[in-house]
Short mmCIF file of C-alpha atoms and ligand atoms in Angstrom, two decimals:
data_model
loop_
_atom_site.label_atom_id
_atom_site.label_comp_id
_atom_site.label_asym_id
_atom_site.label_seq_id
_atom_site.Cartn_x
_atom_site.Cartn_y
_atom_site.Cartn_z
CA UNK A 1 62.83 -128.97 -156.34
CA UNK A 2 61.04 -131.60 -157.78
CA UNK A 3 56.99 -130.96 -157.86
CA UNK A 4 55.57 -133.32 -155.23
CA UNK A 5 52.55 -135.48 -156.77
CA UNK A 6 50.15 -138.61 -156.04
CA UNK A 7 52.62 -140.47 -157.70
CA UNK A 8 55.85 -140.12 -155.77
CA UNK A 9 56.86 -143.42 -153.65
CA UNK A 10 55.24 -143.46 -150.80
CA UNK A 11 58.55 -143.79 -148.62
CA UNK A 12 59.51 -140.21 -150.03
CA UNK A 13 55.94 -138.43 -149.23
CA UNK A 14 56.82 -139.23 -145.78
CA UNK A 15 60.15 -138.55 -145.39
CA UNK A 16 58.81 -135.49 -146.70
CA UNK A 17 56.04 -135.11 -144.66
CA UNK A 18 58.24 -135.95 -141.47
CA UNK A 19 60.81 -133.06 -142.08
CA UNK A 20 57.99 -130.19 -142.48
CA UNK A 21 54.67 -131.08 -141.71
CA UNK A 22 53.74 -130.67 -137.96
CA UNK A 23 50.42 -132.95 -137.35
CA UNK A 24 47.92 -132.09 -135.00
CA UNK A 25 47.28 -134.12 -132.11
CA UNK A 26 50.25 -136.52 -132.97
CA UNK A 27 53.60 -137.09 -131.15
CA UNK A 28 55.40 -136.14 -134.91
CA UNK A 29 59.11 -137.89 -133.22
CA UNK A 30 57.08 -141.40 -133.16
CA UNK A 31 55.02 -140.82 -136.50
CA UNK A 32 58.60 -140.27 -138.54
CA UNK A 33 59.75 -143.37 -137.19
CA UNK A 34 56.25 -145.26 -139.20
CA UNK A 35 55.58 -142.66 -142.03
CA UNK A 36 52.35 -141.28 -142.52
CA UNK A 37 49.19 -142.95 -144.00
CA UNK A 38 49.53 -141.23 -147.42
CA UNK A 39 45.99 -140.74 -148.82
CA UNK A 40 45.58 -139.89 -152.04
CA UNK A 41 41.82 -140.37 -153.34
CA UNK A 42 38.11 -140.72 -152.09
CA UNK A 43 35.15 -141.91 -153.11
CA UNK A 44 31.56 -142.47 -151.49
CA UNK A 45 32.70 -143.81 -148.48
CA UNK A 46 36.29 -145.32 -150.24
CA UNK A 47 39.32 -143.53 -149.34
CA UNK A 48 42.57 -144.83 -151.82
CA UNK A 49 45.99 -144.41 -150.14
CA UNK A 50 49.50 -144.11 -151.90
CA UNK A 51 49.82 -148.42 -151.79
CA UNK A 52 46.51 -148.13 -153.56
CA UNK A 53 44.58 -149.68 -150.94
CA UNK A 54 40.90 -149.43 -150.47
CA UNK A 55 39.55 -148.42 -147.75
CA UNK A 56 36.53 -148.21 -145.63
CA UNK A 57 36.16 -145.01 -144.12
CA UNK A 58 33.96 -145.41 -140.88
CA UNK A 59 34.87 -142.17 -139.25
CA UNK A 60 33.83 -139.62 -142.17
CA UNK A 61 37.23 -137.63 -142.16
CA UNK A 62 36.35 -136.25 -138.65
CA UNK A 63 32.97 -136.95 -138.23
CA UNK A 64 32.54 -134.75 -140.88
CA UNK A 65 31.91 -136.23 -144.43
CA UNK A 66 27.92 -136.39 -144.18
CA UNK A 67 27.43 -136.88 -147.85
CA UNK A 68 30.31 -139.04 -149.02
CA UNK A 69 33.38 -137.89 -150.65
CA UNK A 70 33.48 -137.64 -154.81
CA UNK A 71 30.60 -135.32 -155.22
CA UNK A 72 31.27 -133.46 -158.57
CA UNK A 73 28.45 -131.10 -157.70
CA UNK A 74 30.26 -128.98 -155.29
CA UNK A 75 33.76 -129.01 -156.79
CA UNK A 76 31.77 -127.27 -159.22
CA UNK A 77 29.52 -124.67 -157.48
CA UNK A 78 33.38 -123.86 -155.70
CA UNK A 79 35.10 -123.42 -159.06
CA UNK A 80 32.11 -121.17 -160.25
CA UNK A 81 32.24 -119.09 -156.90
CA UNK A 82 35.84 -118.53 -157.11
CA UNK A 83 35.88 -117.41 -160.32
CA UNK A 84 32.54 -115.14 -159.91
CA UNK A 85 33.61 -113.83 -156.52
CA UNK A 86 36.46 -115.70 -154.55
CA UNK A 87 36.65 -113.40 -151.61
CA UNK A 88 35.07 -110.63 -149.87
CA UNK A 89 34.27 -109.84 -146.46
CA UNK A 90 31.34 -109.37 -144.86
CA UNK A 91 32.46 -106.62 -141.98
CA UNK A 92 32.00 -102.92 -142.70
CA UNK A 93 28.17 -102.86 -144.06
CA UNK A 94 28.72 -105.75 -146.85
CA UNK A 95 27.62 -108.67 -147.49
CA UNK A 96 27.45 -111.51 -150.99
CA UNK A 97 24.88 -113.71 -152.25
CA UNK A 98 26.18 -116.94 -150.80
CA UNK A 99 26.29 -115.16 -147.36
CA UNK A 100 22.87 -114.14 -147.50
CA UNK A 101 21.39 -117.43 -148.60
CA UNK A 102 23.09 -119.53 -146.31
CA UNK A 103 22.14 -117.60 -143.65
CA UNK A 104 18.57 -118.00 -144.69
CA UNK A 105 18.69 -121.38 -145.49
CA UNK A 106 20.23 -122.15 -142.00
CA UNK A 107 17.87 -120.05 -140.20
CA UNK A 108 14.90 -122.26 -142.13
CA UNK A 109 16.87 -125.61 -141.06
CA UNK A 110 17.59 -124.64 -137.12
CA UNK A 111 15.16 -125.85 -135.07
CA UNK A 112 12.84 -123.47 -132.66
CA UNK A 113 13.90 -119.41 -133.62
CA UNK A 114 18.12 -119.97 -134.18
CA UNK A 115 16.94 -117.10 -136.60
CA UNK A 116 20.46 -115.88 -137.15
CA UNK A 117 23.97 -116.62 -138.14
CA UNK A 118 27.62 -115.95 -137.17
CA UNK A 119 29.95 -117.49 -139.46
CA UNK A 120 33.42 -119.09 -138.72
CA UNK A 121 35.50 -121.08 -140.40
CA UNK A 122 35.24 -124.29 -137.71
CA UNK A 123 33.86 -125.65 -134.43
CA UNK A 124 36.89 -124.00 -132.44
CA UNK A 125 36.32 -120.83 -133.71
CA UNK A 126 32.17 -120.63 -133.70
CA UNK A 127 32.76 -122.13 -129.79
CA UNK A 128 34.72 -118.73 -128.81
CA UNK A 129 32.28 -116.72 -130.24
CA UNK A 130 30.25 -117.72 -128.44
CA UNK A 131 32.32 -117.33 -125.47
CA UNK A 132 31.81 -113.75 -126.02
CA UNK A 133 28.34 -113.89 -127.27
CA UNK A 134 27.02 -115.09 -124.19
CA UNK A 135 29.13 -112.11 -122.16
CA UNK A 136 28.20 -109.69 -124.12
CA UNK A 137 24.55 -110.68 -123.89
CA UNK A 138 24.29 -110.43 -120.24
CA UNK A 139 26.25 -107.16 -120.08
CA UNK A 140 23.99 -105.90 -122.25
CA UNK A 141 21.02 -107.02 -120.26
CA UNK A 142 22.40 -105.71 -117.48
CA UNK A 143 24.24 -108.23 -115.67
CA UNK A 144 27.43 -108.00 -116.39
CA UNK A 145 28.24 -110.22 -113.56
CA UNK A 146 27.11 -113.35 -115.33
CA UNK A 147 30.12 -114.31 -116.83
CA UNK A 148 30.85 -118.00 -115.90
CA UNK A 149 30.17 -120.62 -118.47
CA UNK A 150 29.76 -124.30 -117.65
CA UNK A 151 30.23 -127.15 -119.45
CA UNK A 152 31.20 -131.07 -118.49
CA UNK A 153 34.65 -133.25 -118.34
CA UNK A 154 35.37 -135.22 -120.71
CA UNK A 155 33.49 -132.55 -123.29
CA UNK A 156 35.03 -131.82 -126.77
CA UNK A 157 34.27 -128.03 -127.92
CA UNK A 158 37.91 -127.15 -129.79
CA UNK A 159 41.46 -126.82 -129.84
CA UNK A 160 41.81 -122.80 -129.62
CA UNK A 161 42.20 -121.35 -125.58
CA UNK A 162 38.83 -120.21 -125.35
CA UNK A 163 37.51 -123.78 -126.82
CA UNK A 164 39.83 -125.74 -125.64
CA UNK A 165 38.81 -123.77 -122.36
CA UNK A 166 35.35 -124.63 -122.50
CA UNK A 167 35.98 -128.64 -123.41
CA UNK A 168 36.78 -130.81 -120.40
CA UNK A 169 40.04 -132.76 -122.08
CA UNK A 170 42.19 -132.81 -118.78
CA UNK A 171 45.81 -133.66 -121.47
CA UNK A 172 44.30 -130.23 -123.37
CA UNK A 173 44.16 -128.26 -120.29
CA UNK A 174 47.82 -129.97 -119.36
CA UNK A 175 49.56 -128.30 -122.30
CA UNK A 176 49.08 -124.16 -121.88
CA UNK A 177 47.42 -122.88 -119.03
CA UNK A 178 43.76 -123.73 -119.77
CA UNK A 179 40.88 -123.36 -118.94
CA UNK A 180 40.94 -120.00 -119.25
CA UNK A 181 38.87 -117.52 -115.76
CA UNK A 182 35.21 -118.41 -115.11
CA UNK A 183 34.58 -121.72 -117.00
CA UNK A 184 34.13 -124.48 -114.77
CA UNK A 185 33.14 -128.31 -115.19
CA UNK A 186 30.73 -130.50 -113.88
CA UNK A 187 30.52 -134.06 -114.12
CA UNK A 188 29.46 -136.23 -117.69
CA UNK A 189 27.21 -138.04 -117.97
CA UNK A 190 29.42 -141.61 -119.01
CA UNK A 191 27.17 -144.12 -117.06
CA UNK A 192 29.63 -146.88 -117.95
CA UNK A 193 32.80 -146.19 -116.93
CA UNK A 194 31.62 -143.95 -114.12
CA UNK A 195 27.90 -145.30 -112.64
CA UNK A 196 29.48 -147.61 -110.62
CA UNK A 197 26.46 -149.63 -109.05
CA UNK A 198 24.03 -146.90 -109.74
CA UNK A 199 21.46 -147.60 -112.45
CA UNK A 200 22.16 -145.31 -115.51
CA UNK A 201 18.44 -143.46 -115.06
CA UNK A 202 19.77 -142.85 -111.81
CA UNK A 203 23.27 -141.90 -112.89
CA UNK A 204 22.17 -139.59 -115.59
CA UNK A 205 19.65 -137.78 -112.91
CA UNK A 206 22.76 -137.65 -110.90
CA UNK A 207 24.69 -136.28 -113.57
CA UNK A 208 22.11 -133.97 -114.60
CA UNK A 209 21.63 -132.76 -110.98
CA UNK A 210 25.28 -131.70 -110.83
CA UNK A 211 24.59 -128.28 -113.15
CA UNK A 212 22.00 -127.52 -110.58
CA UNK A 213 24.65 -127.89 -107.80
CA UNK A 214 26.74 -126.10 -109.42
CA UNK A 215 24.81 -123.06 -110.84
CA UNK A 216 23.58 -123.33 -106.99
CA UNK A 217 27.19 -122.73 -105.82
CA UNK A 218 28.24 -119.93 -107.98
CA UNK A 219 25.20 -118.11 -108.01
CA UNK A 220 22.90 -117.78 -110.44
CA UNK A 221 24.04 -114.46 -110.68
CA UNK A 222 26.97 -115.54 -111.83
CA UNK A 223 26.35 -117.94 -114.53
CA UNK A 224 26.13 -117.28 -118.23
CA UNK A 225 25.48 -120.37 -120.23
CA UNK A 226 25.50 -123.53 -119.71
CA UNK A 227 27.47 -125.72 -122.63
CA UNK A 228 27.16 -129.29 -123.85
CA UNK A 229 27.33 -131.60 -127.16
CA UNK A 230 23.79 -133.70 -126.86
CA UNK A 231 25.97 -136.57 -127.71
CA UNK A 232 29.44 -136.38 -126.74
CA UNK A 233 31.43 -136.56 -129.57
CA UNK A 234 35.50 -136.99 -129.31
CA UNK A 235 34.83 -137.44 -125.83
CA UNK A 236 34.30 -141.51 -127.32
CA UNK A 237 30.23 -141.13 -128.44
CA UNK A 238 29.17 -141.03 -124.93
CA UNK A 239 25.15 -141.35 -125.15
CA UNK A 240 23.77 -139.96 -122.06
CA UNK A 241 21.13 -142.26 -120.18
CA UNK A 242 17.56 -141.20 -121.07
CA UNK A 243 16.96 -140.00 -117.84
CA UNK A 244 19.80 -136.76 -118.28
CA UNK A 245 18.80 -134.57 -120.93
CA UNK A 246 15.37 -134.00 -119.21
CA UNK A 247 16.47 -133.47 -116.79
CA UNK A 248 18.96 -130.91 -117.82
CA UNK A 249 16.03 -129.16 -119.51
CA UNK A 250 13.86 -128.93 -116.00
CA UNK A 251 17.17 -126.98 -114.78
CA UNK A 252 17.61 -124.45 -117.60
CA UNK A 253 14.29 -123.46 -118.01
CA UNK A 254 13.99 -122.83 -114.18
CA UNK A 255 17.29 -121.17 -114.43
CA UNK A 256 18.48 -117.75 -116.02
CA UNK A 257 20.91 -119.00 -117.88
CA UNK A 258 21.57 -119.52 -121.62
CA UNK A 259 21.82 -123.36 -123.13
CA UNK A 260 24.49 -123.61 -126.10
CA UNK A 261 24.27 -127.11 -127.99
CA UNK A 262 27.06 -128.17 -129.85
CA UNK A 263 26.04 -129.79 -132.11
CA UNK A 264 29.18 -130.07 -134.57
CA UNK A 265 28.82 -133.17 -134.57
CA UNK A 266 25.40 -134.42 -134.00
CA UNK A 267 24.26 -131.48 -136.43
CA UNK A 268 22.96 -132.30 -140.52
CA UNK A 269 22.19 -135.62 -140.00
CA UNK A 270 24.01 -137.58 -137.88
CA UNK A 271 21.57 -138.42 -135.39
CA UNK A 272 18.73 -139.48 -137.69
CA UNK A 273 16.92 -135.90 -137.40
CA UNK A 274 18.98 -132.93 -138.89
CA UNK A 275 19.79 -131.58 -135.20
CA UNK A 276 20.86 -133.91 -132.25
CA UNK A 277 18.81 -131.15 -130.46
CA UNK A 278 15.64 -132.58 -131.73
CA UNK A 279 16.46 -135.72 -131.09
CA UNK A 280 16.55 -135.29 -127.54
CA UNK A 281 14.01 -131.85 -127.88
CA UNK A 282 16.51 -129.42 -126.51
CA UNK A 283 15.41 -125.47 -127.12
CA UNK A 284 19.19 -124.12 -127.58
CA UNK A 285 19.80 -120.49 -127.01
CA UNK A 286 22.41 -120.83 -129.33
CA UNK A 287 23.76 -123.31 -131.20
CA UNK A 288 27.50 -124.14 -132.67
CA UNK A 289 27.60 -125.54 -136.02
CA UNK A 290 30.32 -126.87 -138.62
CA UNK A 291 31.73 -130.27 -139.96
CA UNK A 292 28.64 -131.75 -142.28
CA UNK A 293 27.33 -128.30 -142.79
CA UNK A 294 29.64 -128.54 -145.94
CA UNK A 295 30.62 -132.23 -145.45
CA UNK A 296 33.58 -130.99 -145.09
CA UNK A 297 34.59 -129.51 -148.70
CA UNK A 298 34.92 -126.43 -146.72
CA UNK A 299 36.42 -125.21 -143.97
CA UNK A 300 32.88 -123.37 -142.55
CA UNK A 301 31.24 -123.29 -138.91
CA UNK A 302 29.08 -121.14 -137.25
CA UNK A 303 26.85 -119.82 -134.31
CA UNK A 304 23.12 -120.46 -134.87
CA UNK A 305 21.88 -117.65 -132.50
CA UNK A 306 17.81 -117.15 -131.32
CA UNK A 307 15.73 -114.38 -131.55
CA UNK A 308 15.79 -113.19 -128.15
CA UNK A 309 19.78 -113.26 -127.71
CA UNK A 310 20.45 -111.76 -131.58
CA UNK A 311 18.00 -108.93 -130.69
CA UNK A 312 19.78 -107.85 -127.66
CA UNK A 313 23.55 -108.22 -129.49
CA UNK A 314 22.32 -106.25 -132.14
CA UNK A 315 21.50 -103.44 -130.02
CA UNK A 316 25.39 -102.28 -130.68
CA UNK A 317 28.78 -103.02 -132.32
CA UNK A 318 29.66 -106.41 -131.05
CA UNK A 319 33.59 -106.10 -131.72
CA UNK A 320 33.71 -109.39 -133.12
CA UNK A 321 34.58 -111.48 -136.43
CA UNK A 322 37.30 -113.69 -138.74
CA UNK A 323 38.39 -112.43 -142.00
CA UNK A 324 36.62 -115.62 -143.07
CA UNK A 325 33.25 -115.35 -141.83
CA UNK A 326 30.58 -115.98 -144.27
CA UNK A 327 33.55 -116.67 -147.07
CA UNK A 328 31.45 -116.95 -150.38
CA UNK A 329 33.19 -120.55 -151.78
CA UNK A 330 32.48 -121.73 -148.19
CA UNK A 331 29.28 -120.80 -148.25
CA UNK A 332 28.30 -121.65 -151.34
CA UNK A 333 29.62 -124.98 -151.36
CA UNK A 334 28.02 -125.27 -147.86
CA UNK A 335 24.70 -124.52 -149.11
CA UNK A 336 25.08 -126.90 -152.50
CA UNK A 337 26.08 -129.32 -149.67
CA UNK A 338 22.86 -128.77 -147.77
CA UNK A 339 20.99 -128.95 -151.08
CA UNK A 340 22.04 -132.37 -151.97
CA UNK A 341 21.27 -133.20 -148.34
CA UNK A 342 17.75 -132.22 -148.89
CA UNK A 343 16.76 -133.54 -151.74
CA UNK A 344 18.31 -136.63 -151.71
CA UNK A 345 16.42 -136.86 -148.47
CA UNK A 346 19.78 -137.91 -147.08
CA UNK A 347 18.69 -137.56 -142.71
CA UNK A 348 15.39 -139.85 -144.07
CA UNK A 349 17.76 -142.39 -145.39
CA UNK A 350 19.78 -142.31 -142.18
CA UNK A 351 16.43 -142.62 -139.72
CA UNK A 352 14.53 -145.19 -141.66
CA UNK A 353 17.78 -147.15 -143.33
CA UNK A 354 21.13 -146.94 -142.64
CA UNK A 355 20.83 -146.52 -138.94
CA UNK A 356 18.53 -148.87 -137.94
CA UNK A 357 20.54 -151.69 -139.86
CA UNK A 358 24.08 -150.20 -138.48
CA UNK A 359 22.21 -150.62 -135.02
CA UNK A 360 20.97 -154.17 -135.64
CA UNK A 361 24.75 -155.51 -136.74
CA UNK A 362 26.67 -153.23 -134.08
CA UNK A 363 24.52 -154.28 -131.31
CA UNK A 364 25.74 -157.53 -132.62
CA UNK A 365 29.13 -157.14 -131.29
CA UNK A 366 28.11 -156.95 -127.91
CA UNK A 367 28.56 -160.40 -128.15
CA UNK A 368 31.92 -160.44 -128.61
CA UNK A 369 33.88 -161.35 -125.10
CA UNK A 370 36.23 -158.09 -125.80
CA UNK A 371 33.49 -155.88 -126.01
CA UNK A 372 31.56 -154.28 -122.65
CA UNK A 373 29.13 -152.70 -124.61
CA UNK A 374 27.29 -151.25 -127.61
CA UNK A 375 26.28 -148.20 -128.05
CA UNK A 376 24.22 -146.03 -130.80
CA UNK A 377 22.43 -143.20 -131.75
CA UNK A 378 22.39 -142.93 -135.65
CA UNK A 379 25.18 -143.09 -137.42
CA UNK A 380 27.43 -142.82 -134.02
CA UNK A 381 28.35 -145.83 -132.18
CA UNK A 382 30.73 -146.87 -129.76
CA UNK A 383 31.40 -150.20 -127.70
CA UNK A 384 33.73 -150.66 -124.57
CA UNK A 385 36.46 -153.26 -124.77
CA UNK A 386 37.06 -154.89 -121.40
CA UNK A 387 39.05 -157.38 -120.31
CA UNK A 388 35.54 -159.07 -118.72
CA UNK A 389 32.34 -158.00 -119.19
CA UNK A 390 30.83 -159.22 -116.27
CA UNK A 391 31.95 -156.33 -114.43
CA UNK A 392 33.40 -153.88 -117.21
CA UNK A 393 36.70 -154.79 -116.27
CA UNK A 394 39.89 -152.59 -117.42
CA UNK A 395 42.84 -153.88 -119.15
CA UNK A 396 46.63 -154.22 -116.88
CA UNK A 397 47.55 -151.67 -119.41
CA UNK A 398 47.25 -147.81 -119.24
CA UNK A 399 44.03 -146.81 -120.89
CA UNK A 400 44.14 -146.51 -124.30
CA UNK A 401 46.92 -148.92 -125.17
CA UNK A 402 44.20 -151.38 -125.73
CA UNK A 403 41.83 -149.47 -127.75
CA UNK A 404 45.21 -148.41 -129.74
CA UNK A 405 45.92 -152.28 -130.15
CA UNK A 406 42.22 -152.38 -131.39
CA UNK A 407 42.59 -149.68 -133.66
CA UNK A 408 45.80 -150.61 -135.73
CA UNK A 409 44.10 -154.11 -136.32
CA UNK A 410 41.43 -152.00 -137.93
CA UNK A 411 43.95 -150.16 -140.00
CA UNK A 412 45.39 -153.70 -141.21
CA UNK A 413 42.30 -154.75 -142.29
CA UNK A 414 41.35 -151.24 -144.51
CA UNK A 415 38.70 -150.02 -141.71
CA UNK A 416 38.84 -146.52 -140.11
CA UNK A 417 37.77 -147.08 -136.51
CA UNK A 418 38.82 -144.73 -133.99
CA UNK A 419 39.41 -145.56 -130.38
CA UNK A 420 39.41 -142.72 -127.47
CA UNK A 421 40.41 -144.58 -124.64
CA UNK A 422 39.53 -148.33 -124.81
CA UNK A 423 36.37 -147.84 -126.80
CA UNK A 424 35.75 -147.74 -130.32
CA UNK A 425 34.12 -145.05 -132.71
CA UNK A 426 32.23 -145.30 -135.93
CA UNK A 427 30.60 -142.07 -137.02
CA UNK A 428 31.02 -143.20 -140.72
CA UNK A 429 29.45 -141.42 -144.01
CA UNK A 430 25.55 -140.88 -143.59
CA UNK A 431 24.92 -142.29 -147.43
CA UNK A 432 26.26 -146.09 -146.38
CA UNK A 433 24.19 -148.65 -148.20
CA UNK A 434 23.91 -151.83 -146.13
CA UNK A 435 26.13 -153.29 -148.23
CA UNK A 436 28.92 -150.71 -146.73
CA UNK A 437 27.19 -151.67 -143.42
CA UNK A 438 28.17 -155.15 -144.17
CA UNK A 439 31.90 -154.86 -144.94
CA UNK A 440 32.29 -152.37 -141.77
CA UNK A 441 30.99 -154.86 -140.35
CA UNK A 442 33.05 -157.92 -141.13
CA UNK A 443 36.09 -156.03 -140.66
CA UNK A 444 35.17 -155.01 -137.38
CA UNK A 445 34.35 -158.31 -136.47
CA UNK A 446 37.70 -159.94 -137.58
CA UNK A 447 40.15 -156.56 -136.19
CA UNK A 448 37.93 -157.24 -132.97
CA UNK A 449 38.86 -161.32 -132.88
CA UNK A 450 42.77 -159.84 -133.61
CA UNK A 451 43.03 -157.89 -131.47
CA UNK A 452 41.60 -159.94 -128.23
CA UNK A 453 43.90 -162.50 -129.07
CA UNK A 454 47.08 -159.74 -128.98
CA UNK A 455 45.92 -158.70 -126.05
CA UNK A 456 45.46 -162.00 -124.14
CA UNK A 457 48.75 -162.94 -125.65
CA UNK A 458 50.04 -159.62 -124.34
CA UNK A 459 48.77 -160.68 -120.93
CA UNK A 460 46.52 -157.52 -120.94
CA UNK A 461 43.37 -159.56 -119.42
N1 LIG B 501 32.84 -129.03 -131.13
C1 LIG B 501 32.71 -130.35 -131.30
C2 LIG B 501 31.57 -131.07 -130.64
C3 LIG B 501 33.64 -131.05 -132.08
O1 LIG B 501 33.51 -132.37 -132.22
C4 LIG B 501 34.67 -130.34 -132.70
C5 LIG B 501 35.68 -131.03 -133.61
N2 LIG B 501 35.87 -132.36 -133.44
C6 LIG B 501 34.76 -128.96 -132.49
C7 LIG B 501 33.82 -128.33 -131.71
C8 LIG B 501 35.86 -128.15 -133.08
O2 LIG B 501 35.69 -127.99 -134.43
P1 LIG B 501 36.92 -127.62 -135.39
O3 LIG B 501 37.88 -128.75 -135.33
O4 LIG B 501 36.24 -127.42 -136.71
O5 LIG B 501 37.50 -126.36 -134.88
#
């Protein structure tokens, strides 16, 4: 068999591809009929594809690419770690140096007293720990009855059952008998496509008001935790109405419950603070992190876990753990990756630069007749298309198709956009310069301009 390499035609990668290669989240009958996107290089914020085209990278991988692809510094610190110590565990009364300083190094980060670490290798997995985390703490406390764990529609927490379980994706749930017993779902807080003629303040207290309800309904005796991304990610960067997060904090801390944040996404960065918790001053009882805590070099998550609930797991064996938790090349490329993030004062850069211009040219597009409305909290934004924005107006299409339209135009034009539904994402590297602002932006602008005229020729309006 011949050794498959950059430099094979791109027709034969996918045929390839197609035959073995079983993508995630992808209908893989319609993607061999196109071929994959073959990419073969990155740089900064530059990824190269087999064709050799350049392109703009607005999504970070997934969200996850904090500090820009091409950073020599941590293919480095991963070569030294594998050859100094490539694997060992950290179960049966062991532990490694890269363990033990990320830990600490986290635990300095995290705001409030997230003193403490469980290590994963992802979102999906850190999110069922702390499935059982929670459980376990209130059995241990006592209450073993408080097992049900809330979270929202619409929410994104991972693809695994428990996850999957605890996200809201109603096609997720479709496919395998999910949610799993005692998680349930209360409404999100998406003041545009479901405020109606309700103000969002009002909306979001409305939204808010709905954990309440429901923590009223079970019990409180019942409920364990309470779950929620401060910015909903995948879900299409819903930003909640300044009026909900308060709100949601009155609740908790009148409540028994524990408050999980993740913050996969909004974590190292992305918001402008390192934490989307402090941007919104949320005082997680835990909190699930992955993604940009190695930009995604690695494949690392964890639970960041207080004080108060680490003291009471610790009291036993909590019969828990991957084979990769705390994996040393993980770690220590995770911890190079916070280094660099540090001292290159990378979040400063996003608060006092690169945000605020992103925000001044995306809130620019609002004045585009496709688009319903801009939205942005650091260095993730969204707009709504609609078919008229006088009164957010959906396409005669099934939703999505649009937003797909939207999204291939991007493609043409060498810009990664993303589009859940009929809105479009940007979550792009947090080192943009404004002159990367400037290019995502005139590519947006003309795929936008494309794709409205498709879709009145299309009849879609
Ligand atoms: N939580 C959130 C908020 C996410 O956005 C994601 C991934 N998009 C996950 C959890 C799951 O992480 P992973 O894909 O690393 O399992």
């Amino acid at each position: 068999m011949n050794k498959i390499t950059n430099h094979m035609p791109t027709a034969e990668l996918q045929a390839i591809d197609a035959a073995h290669h079983m993508h995630p989240f992808t209908a893989n009958d319609e993607l061999a009929k196109h071929g994959a996107r073959v990419i073969t290089r990155a740089d900064g914020v530059t990824l190269t594809d087999s064709e050799g085209e350049q392109i703009l990278d607005a999504m970070a991988g997934l969200w996850c690419v904090n500090i820009g692809y091409g950073r020599d510094e941590l293919a480095e610190v991963a070569a030294r770690q594998m050859k100094e110590l490539p694997y060992y565990n950290t179960f049966f009364m062991s532990t490694h140096v890269p363990a033990i300083a990320l830990a600490q190094k986290l635990a300095e980060l995290a705001p409030g007293d997230l003193n403490h670490v469980f290590f994963a290798s992802g979102g999906s997995e850190a999110n069922d720990t702390n499935i059982r985390l929670v459980r376990r703490y209130w059995d241990l406390m006592g209450k073993p009855d408080k097992k049900v764990i809330i979270s929202r529609k619409n929410a994104y927490h991972g693809t695994s059952m428990g996850s999957a379980s605890l996200g809201g994706m109603q096609g997720m749930h479709a496919q395998g008998g999910m949610p799993i017993p005692d998680i349930v779902h209360i409404g999100q807080p998406y003041w545009y496509l479901e405020g109606g003629d309700m103000s969002p303040e009002e909306f979001g207290l409305m939204r808010a008001r709905e954990l309440e309800q429901k923590i009223d309904e079970l019990g409180e005796g019942r409920v364990a935790a309470f779950i929620a991304e401060p910015i909903q990610g995948a879900g299409g960067v819903i930003i909640p109405p300044d009026s909900y997060w308060p709100e949601v904090r009155r609740i908790c801390a009148e409540r028994d419950i524990l408050f999980i944040a993740d913050e996969v996404i909004t974590g190292f960065g992305r918001t402008g603070e390192w934490f989307g918790s402090q941007h919104y001053d949320l005082s997680p009882d835990i909190m699930t992190v992955a993604k940009g805590l190695s930009s995604g070099y690695a494949p690392i998550g964890g639970s960041l876990v207080s004080d108060k609930v680490a003291a009471v797991i610790g009291r036993e064996e909590f019969t828990h753990g991957y084979t990769y938790s705390g994996h040393p090349v993980a770690a220590a490329v995770a911890l190079e990756n916070l280094r660099i993030l540090e001292e290159e004062r990378i979040v400063d850069h996003v608060r006092d630069e690169a945000a605020p211009y992103l925000a001044e040219k995306w809130h620019q597009l609002a004045d585009h007749p496709f688009v319903g409305e801009t939205t942005i909290v650091g260095m993730m934004a969204s707009l709504a298309l609609t078919a008229d924005k006088s009164v957010r107006k959906p396409f005669k299409a099934s939703p999505g198709t649009v937003g797909y339209m939207t999204r291939e135009r991007c493609f043409g034009n060498n810009l990664i956009m993303r589009h859940v539904a009929d809105r479009m994402i940007v979550a792009p590297p947090l080192v943009m310069t404004k002159s990367d602002i400037d290019t995502l932006f005139e590519r947006a602008v003309k795929s936008l301009d494309e794709a409205y005229k498709d879709v009145k020729e299309a009849g879609l309006l």
